[in-house]
Coordinates of C-alpha atoms and ligand atoms in Angstrom, one line a residue:
M23 CA 104.1 116.5 114.1
T24 CA 102.8 119.9 113.0
L25 CA 100.5 119.7 110.0
P26 CA 101.3 121.7 106.8
P27 CA 99.4 125.1 106.6
P28 CA 96.2 125.2 104.5
V29 CA 96.1 126.3 100.9
D30 CA 93.8 128.8 99.3
G31 CA 90.8 126.8 98.1
S32 CA 89.6 129.4 95.7
A33 CA 93.0 129.7 94.0
E34 CA 93.0 125.9 93.6
R35 CA 89.6 126.0 91.9
T36 CA 90.9 128.6 89.5
R37 CA 94.1 126.6 88.9
W38 CA 92.3 123.4 88.0
S39 CA 89.5 125.0 86.0
A40 CA 92.2 126.8 83.8
A41 CA 94.3 123.6 83.5
A42 CA 91.6 121.2 82.5
G43 CA 92.0 121.3 78.7
H44 CA 95.8 120.6 79.1
W45 CA 95.1 117.6 81.3
D46 CA 92.6 116.2 78.8
R47 CA 95.2 116.7 76.0
W48 CA 98.0 114.9 77.9
A49 CA 96.0 112.2 79.7
D50 CA 96.2 109.5 77.0
P51 CA 99.9 110.0 76.2
M52 CA 100.7 109.8 79.9
A53 CA 98.4 106.8 80.7
E54 CA 101.1 104.1 80.7
L55 CA 103.3 106.1 83.0
A56 CA 100.3 106.9 85.2
D57 CA 99.4 103.2 85.5
K58 CA 102.8 102.5 87.0
L59 CA 101.9 104.7 89.9
N60 CA 98.2 103.6 90.0
R61 CA 99.1 100.0 90.6
P62 CA 100.9 100.4 93.9
L63 CA 98.3 103.0 95.0
L64 CA 95.5 100.4 94.4
D65 CA 97.5 97.7 96.1
A66 CA 97.9 100.0 99.2
A67 CA 94.1 100.5 99.2
G68 CA 93.5 96.8 99.1
A69 CA 91.5 97.3 95.9
A70 CA 90.2 93.9 94.6
P71 CA 87.7 92.4 92.1
G72 CA 84.1 93.0 93.1
H73 CA 85.0 96.1 95.3
R74 CA 83.2 99.4 95.5
I75 CA 86.0 102.0 95.1
L76 CA 85.8 105.7 95.4
D77 CA 88.5 107.8 93.8
L78 CA 88.8 111.4 95.0
A79 CA 90.2 114.2 92.8
S80 CA 90.2 112.0 89.7
G81 CA 91.1 114.8 87.3
A82 CA 91.3 113.3 83.8
G83 CA 90.7 109.8 85.2
E84 CA 93.7 108.6 87.2
P85 CA 93.6 106.2 88.9
A86 CA 89.8 105.7 88.5
L87 CA 90.2 104.0 85.1
S88 CA 92.9 101.6 86.5
A89 CA 90.6 101.0 89.5
A90 CA 87.7 100.0 87.3
R91 CA 89.9 97.4 85.6
R92 CA 90.9 96.1 89.0
A93 CA 87.4 96.1 90.4
G94 CA 86.2 94.2 87.3
P95 CA 82.6 93.7 86.1
D96 CA 81.3 92.8 89.6
G97 CA 82.7 95.9 91.1
L98 CA 81.9 99.6 91.0
V99 CA 84.2 102.6 90.7
V100 CA 83.1 106.2 91.2
G101 CA 85.5 109.0 90.4
T102 CA 84.9 112.5 91.8
D103 CA 86.5 115.9 91.4
L104 CA 85.9 119.5 92.5
V105 CA 86.1 120.8 89.0
P106 CA 83.7 119.5 86.4
A107 CA 86.0 120.6 83.5
M108 CA 88.7 118.3 84.9
L109 CA 86.3 115.4 84.7
A110 CA 85.5 116.1 81.1
G111 CA 88.7 114.3 80.1
A112 CA 87.8 111.4 82.5
V113 CA 84.3 111.0 81.0
R114 CA 85.8 111.1 77.4
R115 CA 88.3 108.4 78.3
A116 CA 85.7 106.2 80.1
A117 CA 83.6 106.0 77.0
D118 CA 86.1 103.5 75.6
A119 CA 86.7 101.6 78.9
T120 CA 85.2 98.3 80.0
P121 CA 84.3 98.3 82.8
A122 CA 84.0 102.0 83.0
P123 CA 84.0 104.1 86.2
A124 CA 81.2 106.6 86.8
F125 CA 82.2 110.2 87.4
L126 CA 80.6 113.0 89.3
A127 CA 81.6 116.5 90.5
A128 CA 82.1 116.7 94.3
D129 CA 84.3 118.5 96.7
M130 CA 86.1 115.9 98.8
L131 CA 85.2 117.9 101.9
H132 CA 81.5 117.2 101.3
L133 CA 80.9 113.8 99.7
P134 CA 77.4 113.0 98.4
F135 CA 77.5 109.4 99.7
P136 CA 76.0 107.7 102.8
D137 CA 78.3 106.4 105.5
G138 CA 80.0 103.1 105.0
L139 CA 79.4 102.7 101.2
F140 CA 82.9 101.9 99.9
D141 CA 85.4 99.1 100.3
A142 CA 88.3 101.3 99.4
V143 CA 89.1 105.0 98.8
T144 CA 91.9 106.2 96.6
C145 CA 93.3 109.7 95.8
R146 CA 96.3 110.4 93.6
F147 CA 97.9 113.9 93.9
G148 CA 94.7 115.6 95.2
L149 CA 94.9 115.9 99.0
M150 CA 97.4 118.7 98.9
F151 CA 95.0 121.1 97.1
V152 CA 92.3 120.9 99.8
P153 CA 92.3 123.6 102.3
D154 CA 91.2 121.4 105.2
A155 CA 93.1 118.2 104.5
V156 CA 92.2 116.5 107.8
G157 CA 88.5 117.3 107.2
A158 CA 88.8 115.7 103.7
L159 CA 90.4 112.6 105.2
A160 CA 87.7 112.4 107.9
E161 CA 85.0 112.6 105.2
A162 CA 86.7 109.8 103.2
R163 CA 86.8 107.7 106.4
R164 CA 83.1 108.3 106.9
V165 CA 82.2 106.8 103.5
L166 CA 84.4 103.7 104.0
K167 CA 82.9 100.4 105.3
P168 CA 84.3 99.3 108.7
G169 CA 87.6 97.5 107.7
G170 CA 87.8 99.5 104.4
R171 CA 91.1 101.1 103.5
L172 CA 92.2 104.4 102.1
A173 CA 95.3 105.2 100.1
M174 CA 96.5 108.7 99.3
M175 CA 99.4 109.5 96.9
V176 CA 101.3 112.8 97.3
W177 CA 104.6 114.1 96.0
G178 CA 107.8 113.9 98.0
P179 CA 110.1 116.9 98.2
R180 CA 110.5 119.1 95.1
A181 CA 114.3 118.5 95.0
D182 CA 113.6 114.7 94.6
N183 CA 111.2 115.2 91.6
A184 CA 113.5 116.2 88.7
L185 CA 110.8 117.0 86.2
F186 CA 108.9 119.4 88.4
D187 CA 112.1 120.9 89.7
L188 CA 113.6 121.6 86.3
V189 CA 110.4 122.8 84.7
G190 CA 109.5 124.9 87.7
T191 CA 112.9 126.5 87.9
V192 CA 113.0 127.5 84.2
V193 CA 109.4 128.8 84.3
E194 CA 110.1 130.8 87.4
E195 CA 113.3 132.2 86.0
R196 CA 111.8 133.2 82.7
L197 CA 108.2 134.1 83.6
G198 CA 108.5 135.1 87.3
P199 CA 106.2 133.9 90.1
D200 CA 102.5 133.4 89.8
P201 CA 99.9 133.4 92.6
V202 CA 97.8 130.5 91.1
H203 CA 100.1 128.3 88.9
R204 CA 102.8 127.7 91.5
L205 CA 104.5 124.6 92.6
D206 CA 104.6 124.9 96.4
A207 CA 101.1 123.4 97.1
L208 CA 102.2 120.2 95.2
F209 CA 104.8 119.5 98.0
R210 CA 102.5 120.3 100.9
F211 CA 102.7 116.7 102.3
A212 CA 106.3 116.1 101.2
A213 CA 107.8 116.0 104.7
P214 CA 107.9 112.3 105.8
G215 CA 105.4 111.8 108.6
S216 CA 103.1 114.7 107.7
L217 CA 100.6 112.5 105.8
T218 CA 100.6 110.0 108.6
A219 CA 99.9 112.7 111.1
A220 CA 96.9 114.0 109.1
L221 CA 95.6 110.4 108.7
E222 CA 95.8 109.9 112.5
R223 CA 94.1 113.2 113.2
A224 CA 91.3 112.1 110.9
G225 CA 90.7 109.0 113.0
F226 CA 92.3 106.3 110.8
A227 CA 93.7 103.1 112.3
D228 CA 97.0 101.7 111.2
A229 CA 98.0 105.1 109.6
G230 CA 101.4 105.0 107.9
E231 CA 103.2 106.0 104.7
T232 CA 105.8 104.6 102.3
A233 CA 108.0 106.2 99.7
L234 CA 108.4 105.2 96.1
T235 CA 111.4 106.6 94.3
P236 CA 111.4 105.4 90.7
V237 CA 113.9 106.8 88.2
R238 CA 112.7 107.3 84.6
R239 CA 115.3 107.3 81.9
A240 CA 114.2 109.5 79.1
P241 CA 115.9 109.4 75.8
R242 CA 118.4 112.3 75.4
G243 CA 117.2 115.1 73.1
Q244 CA 113.5 114.5 73.5
P245 CA 111.2 117.2 74.9
V246 CA 110.2 115.0 77.8
W247 CA 109.1 118.1 79.8
Q248 CA 106.2 118.9 77.6
A249 CA 103.5 117.1 79.6
T250 CA 104.7 118.5 82.9
L251 CA 105.0 122.0 81.4
A252 CA 101.5 121.9 79.9
M253 CA 99.7 120.3 82.8
T254 CA 101.4 122.5 85.5
F255 CA 101.9 125.8 83.7
G256 CA 99.7 125.5 80.6
P257 CA 97.6 128.7 81.3
R258 CA 100.9 130.6 81.8
I259 CA 102.5 129.5 78.6
A260 CA 99.4 129.8 76.4
P261 CA 99.8 133.6 75.8
L262 CA 103.5 133.4 74.9
T263 CA 104.5 134.4 71.4
E264 CA 106.1 131.8 69.2
V265 CA 109.5 133.4 69.8
E266 CA 109.0 133.4 73.6
R267 CA 107.8 129.8 73.6
A268 CA 110.8 128.7 71.5
A269 CA 113.1 130.5 73.9
L270 CA 111.5 128.7 76.9
D271 CA 111.8 125.3 75.1
A272 CA 115.5 126.0 74.3
A273 CA 116.1 126.9 78.0
L274 CA 114.4 123.6 79.1
A275 CA 116.4 121.6 76.5
D276 CA 119.6 123.0 77.9
R277 CA 118.7 122.1 81.5
F278 CA 117.6 118.6 80.6
T279 CA 120.7 118.0 78.4
A280 CA 122.9 119.1 81.2
R281 CA 121.6 116.1 83.3
A282 CA 122.2 113.5 80.5
E283 CA 124.2 110.4 81.2
G284 CA 125.1 109.0 77.8
D285 CA 122.0 108.6 75.7
T286 CA 119.5 109.1 78.5
V287 CA 118.4 111.7 81.0
P288 CA 117.7 110.2 84.4
L289 CA 114.6 111.7 86.0
P290 CA 114.2 110.7 89.6
A291 CA 110.8 111.0 91.2
H292 CA 109.6 110.6 94.8
V293 CA 106.0 109.9 95.7
R294 CA 104.6 109.0 99.0
I295 CA 101.6 106.7 99.7
G296 CA 99.7 107.2 102.9
T297 CA 97.3 104.5 104.1
G298 CA 94.8 104.0 106.9
R299 CA 91.9 101.7 107.8
R300 CA 88.5 102.5 109.1
E301 CA 88.0 100.4 112.3
Ligands
LIG420 C1 97.1 117.1 90.3 S1 95.4 116.9 89.8 C2 95.4 115.1 90.0 C3 94.4 114.5 89.1 C4 94.4 112.9 89.1 N1 94.1 112.3 90.3 C5 95.8 112.4 88.6 O1 96.6 112.0 89.4 O2 96.1 112.5 87.4 C6 94.6 117.5 91.2 C7 93.1 117.4 91.2 O3 92.5 117.7 92.5 C8 91.3 118.3 92.2 N2 90.8 119.0 93.5 C9 91.4 120.1 94.0 N3 90.7 120.4 95.2 C10 89.7 119.4 95.3 C11 88.7 119.2 96.3 N4 88.5 120.0 97.3 N5 87.9 118.2 96.1 C12 88.0 117.3 95.0 N6 89.0 117.5 94.1 C13 89.8 118.5 94.2 C14 91.6 119.2 91.1 O4 90.4 119.7 90.4 C15 92.4 118.3 90.2 O5 91.6 117.6 89.3

């Protein structure tokens, strides 16, 4: 299978540096929903009490905070991210966590760890933003112990992810395209088999992927898009006037209401978990 084309690493650094404050703002309100995805990701990585777990591209702390609870007091969780500003939210949230992960800034292409240190490596919605994804997977494999497992979560196709699709469509219609805050990179590994192919090229044994397709039912009439709008397009909407912002929200409300079934709006999602083992 052909691997998806690389992304522009410098645009990605710009994107996440600009988005960091919005992620910190929304991380706590989204934590319960986040944990629903973290649990199957940690299961896929074989994460267990006492393990040393490395989380790549932790952003504001997902799934590193859940991983620390799983690893327990005898384990160790290290969360890393390219962008120190993204980790500010993770560090803030870890201050109240027991046990707490440690966080440090690191590009997943060049990890500051010796070979064979970790029992498990996780990454939630990060791989697609790395220019050389196979290189990042090979680097993750290097720091795994023999027998250690890696689990990577990526988004399935845009059309299967209602929140992104609706918010992206309205933002694109009203504000036009943007070279940095764009959705296409999110879906870089959406094609079934593309993540498995990258894992195999990076040297993983037992490479494979599974799909999760949960449907969230949001109460009708609530601005359920706010977190997605802020975390994905925050820097684009920040300069809008009050009138422009109200018009954007009204357009979003119309789109979401049009999907309502009775008192709820069904919001299907599609995530994919790729796994592999270091022999
Ligand atoms: C969509 S966020 C995901 C954050 C978190 N894992 C979560 O699921 O909430 C993507 C993260 O990937 C990070 N990132 C992008 N390129 C990276 C790289 N080369 N190495 C490490 N992290 C990277 C960004 O800084 C950002 O925090």
